[in-house]
XYZ file of N, CA, C and O in Angstrom:
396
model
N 1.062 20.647 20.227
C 0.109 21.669 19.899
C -1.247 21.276 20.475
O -1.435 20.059 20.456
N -2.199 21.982 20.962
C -3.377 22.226 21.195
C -4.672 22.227 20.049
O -4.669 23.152 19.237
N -5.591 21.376 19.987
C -6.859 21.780 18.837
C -8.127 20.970 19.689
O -8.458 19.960 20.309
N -8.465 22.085 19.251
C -10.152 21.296 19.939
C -11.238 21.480 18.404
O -11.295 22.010 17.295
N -11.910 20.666 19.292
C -13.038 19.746 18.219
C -13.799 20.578 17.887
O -13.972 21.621 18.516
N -14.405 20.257 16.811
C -15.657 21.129 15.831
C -16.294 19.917 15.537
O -15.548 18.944 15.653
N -17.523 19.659 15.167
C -18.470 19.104 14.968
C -18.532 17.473 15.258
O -17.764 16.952 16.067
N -19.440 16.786 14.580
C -20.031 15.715 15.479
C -19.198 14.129 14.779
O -19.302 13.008 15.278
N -18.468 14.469 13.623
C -17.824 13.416 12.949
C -16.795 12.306 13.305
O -16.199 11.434 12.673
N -16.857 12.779 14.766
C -15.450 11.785 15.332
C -16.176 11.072 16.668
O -15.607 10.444 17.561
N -17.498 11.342 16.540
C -18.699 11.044 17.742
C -18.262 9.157 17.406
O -17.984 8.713 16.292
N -18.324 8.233 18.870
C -18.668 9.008 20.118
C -16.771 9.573 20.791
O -16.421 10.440 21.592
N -16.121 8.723 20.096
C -14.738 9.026 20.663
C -14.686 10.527 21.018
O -14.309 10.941 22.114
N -15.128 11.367 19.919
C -14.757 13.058 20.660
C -15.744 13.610 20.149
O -16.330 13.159 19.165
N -15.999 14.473 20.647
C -17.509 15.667 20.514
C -16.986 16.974 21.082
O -16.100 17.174 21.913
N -17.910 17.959 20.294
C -17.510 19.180 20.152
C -17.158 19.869 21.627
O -17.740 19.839 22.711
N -16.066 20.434 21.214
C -15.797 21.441 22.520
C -14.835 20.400 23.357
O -14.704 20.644 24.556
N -14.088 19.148 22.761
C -13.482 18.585 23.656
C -11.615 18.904 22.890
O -11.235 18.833 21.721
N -10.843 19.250 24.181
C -9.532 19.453 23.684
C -8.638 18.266 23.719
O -8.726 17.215 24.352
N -7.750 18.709 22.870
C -6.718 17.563 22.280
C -5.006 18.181 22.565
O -4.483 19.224 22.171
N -4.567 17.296 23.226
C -2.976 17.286 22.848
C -2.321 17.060 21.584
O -3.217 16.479 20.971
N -1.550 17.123 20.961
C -1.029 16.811 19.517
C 0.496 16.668 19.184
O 1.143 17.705 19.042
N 1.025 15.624 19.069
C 2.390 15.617 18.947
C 2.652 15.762 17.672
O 2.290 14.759 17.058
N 3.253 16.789 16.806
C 3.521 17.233 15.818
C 4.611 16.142 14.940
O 5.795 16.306 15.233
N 4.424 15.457 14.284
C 5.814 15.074 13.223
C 5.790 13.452 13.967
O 6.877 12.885 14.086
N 4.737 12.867 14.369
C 5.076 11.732 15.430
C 4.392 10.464 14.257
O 3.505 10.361 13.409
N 5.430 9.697 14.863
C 4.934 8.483 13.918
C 3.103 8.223 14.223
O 2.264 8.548 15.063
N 3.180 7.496 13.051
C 1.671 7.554 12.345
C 1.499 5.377 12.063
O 2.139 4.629 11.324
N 0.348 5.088 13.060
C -0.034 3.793 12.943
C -1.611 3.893 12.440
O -2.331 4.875 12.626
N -2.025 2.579 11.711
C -3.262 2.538 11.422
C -4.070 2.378 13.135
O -3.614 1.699 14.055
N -5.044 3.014 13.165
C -6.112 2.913 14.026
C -5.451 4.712 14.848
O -6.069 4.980 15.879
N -4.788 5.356 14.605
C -4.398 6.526 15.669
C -5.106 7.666 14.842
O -5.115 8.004 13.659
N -5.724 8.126 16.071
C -6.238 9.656 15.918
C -5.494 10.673 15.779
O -4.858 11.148 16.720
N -5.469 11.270 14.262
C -4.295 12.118 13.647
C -4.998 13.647 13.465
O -6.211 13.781 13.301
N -3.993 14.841 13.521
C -4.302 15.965 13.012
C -3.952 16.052 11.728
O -2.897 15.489 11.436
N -4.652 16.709 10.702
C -4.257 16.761 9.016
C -4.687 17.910 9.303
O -5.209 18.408 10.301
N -4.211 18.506 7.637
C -4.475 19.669 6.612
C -5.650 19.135 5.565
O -5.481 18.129 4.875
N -6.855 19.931 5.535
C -7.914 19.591 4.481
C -7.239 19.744 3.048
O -7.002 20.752 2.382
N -7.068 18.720 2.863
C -6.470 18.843 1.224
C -6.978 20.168 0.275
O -6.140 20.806 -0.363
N -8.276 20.489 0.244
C -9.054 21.637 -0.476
C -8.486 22.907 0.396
O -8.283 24.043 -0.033
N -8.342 22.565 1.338
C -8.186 23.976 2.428
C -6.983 24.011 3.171
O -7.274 24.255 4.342
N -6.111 23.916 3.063
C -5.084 23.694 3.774
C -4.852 24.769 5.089
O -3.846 24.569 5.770
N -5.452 25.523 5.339
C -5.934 26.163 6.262
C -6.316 25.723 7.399
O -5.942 25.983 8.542
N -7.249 24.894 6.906
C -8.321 24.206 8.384
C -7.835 22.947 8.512
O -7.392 22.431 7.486
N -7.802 22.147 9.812
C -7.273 21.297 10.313
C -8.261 20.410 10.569
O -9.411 20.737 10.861
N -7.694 18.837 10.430
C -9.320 18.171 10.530
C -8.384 17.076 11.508
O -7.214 16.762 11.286
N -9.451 16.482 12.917
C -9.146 15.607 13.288
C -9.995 14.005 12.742
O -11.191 13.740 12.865
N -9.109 13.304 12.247
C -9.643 12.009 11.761
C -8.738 10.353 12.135
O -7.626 10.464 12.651
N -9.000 9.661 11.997
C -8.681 8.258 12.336
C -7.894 7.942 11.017
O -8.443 8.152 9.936
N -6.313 7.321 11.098
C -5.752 6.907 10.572
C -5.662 5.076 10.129
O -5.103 4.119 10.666
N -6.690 5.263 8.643
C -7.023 3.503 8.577
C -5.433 2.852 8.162
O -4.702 2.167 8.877
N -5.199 3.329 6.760
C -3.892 2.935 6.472
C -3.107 3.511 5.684
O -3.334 4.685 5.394
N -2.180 2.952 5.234
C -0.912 4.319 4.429
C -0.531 3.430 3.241
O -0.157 2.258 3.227
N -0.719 4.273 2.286
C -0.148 3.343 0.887
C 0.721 4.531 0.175
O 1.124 5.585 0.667
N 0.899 3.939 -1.331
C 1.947 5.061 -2.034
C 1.315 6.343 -2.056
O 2.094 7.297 -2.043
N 0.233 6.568 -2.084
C -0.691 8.423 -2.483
C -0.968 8.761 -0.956
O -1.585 9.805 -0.743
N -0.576 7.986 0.129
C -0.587 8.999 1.488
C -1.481 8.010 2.543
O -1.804 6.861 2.240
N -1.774 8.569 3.655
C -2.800 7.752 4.680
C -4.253 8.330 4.271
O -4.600 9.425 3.828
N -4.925 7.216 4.582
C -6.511 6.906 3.881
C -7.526 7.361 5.763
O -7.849 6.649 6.714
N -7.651 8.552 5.528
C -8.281 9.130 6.857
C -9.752 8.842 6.927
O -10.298 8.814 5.824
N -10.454 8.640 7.877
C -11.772 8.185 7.993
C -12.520 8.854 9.236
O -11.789 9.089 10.199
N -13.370 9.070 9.314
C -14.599 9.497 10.216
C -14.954 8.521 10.925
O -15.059 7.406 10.416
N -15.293 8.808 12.658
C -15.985 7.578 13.067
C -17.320 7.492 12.957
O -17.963 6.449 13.078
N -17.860 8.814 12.676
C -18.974 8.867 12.230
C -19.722 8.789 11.380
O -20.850 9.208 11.637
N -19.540 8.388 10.382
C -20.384 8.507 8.734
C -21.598 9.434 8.472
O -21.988 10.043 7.476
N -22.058 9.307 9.779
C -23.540 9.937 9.409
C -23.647 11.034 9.739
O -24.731 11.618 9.704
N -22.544 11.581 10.139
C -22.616 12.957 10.356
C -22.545 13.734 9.641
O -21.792 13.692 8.668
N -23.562 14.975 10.009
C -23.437 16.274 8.811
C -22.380 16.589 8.580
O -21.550 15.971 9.248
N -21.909 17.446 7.774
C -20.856 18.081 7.225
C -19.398 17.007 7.254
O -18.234 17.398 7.334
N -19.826 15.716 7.172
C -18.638 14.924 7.714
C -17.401 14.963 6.100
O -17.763 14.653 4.965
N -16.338 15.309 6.392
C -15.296 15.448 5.338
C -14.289 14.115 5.383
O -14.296 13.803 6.574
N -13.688 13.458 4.885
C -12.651 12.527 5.370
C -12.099 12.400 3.596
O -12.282 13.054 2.570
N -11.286 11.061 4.020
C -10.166 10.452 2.527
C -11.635 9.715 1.052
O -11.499 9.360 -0.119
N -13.166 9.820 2.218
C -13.758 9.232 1.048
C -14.375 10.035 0.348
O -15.153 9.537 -0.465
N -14.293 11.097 0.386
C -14.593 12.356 -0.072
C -13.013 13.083 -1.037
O -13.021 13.443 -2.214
N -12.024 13.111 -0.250
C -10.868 13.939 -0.925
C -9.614 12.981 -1.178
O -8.495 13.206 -1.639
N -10.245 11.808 -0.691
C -9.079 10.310 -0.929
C -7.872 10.692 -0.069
O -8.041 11.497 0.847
N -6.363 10.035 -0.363
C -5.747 9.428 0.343
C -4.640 10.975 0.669
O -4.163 11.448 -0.362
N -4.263 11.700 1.993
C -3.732 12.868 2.483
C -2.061 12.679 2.827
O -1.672 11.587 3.243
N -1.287 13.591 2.667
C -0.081 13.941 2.625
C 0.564 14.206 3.717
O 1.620 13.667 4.048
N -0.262 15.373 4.574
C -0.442 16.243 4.734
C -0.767 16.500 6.643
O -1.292 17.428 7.258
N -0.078 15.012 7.143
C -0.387 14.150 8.880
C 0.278 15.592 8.965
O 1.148 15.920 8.158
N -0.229 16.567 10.124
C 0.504 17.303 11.405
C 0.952 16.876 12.586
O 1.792 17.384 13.329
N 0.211 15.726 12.722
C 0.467 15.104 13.763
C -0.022 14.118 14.452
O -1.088 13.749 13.958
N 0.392 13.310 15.711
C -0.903 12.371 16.533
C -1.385 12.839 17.478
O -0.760 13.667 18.141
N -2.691 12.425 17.824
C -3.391 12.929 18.984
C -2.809 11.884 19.802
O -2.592 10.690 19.595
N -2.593 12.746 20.902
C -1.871 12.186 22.453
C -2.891 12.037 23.158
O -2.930 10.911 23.654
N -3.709 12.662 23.411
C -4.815 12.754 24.789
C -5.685 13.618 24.850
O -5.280 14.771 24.699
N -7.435 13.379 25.129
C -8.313 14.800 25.164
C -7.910 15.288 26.531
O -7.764 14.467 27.436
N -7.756 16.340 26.698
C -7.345 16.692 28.141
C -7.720 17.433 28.561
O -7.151 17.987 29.502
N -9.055 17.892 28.004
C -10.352 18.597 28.413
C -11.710 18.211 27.774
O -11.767 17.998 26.563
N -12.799 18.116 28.563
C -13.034 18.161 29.649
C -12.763 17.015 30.450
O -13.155 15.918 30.053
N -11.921 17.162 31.914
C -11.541 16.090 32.459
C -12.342 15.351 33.095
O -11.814 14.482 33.789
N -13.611 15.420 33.084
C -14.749 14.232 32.893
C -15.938 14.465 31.996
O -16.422 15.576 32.214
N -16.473 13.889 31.203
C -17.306 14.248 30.314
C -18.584 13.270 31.567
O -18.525 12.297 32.319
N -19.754 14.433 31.078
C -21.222 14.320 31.957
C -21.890 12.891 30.964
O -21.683 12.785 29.755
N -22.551 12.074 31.637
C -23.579 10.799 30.367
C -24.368 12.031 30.184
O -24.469 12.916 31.033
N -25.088 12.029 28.667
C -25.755 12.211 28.279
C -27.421 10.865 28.376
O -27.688 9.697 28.096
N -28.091 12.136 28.978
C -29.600 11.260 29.468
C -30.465 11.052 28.576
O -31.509 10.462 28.854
């Protein structure tokens, strides 16, 4: 599956407007960039970093902390709810430095 990024919480690894590959149902290691279901919203899809997996689910994290609107497992704790792993951003196929 296909999802691209919304806001600044996964900065610098991914920033908005960058697309993602997604292997649906794919094994799940600590440190891999995963697609979830917002526990509150199961609707909206959040891309986050997979720290680790215990009995209540994997403990998802932000690389960003300081970002606005940033949601993760320390906010809604430990998720069920993996769609999948991120495979590869595969757009844009070169990102510009920022000056």
């Amino acid at each position: 599956m296909r999802v691209r990024v919304e806001g600044d919480s996964m900065r610098p690894r991914l920033v908005p407007g960058d697309w993602l590959l997604v292997r649906r149902n794919a094994a799940v290691h600590p440190g891999d960039l995963v697609v979830a279901r917002l526990p509150d919203d199961p609707d909206r899809l959040i891309v986050k970093r997979a720290q680790w997996h215990g009995a209540d689910g994997w403990w998802l994290e932000s690389d960003n902390q300081r970002a606005s609107g940033r949601r993760d497992s320390w906010d809604f704790g430990p998720v069920h709810d993996i769609v999948g792993r991120v495979v590869l951003r595969y757009w844009p196929l070169v990102r510009r430095r920022r000056r």
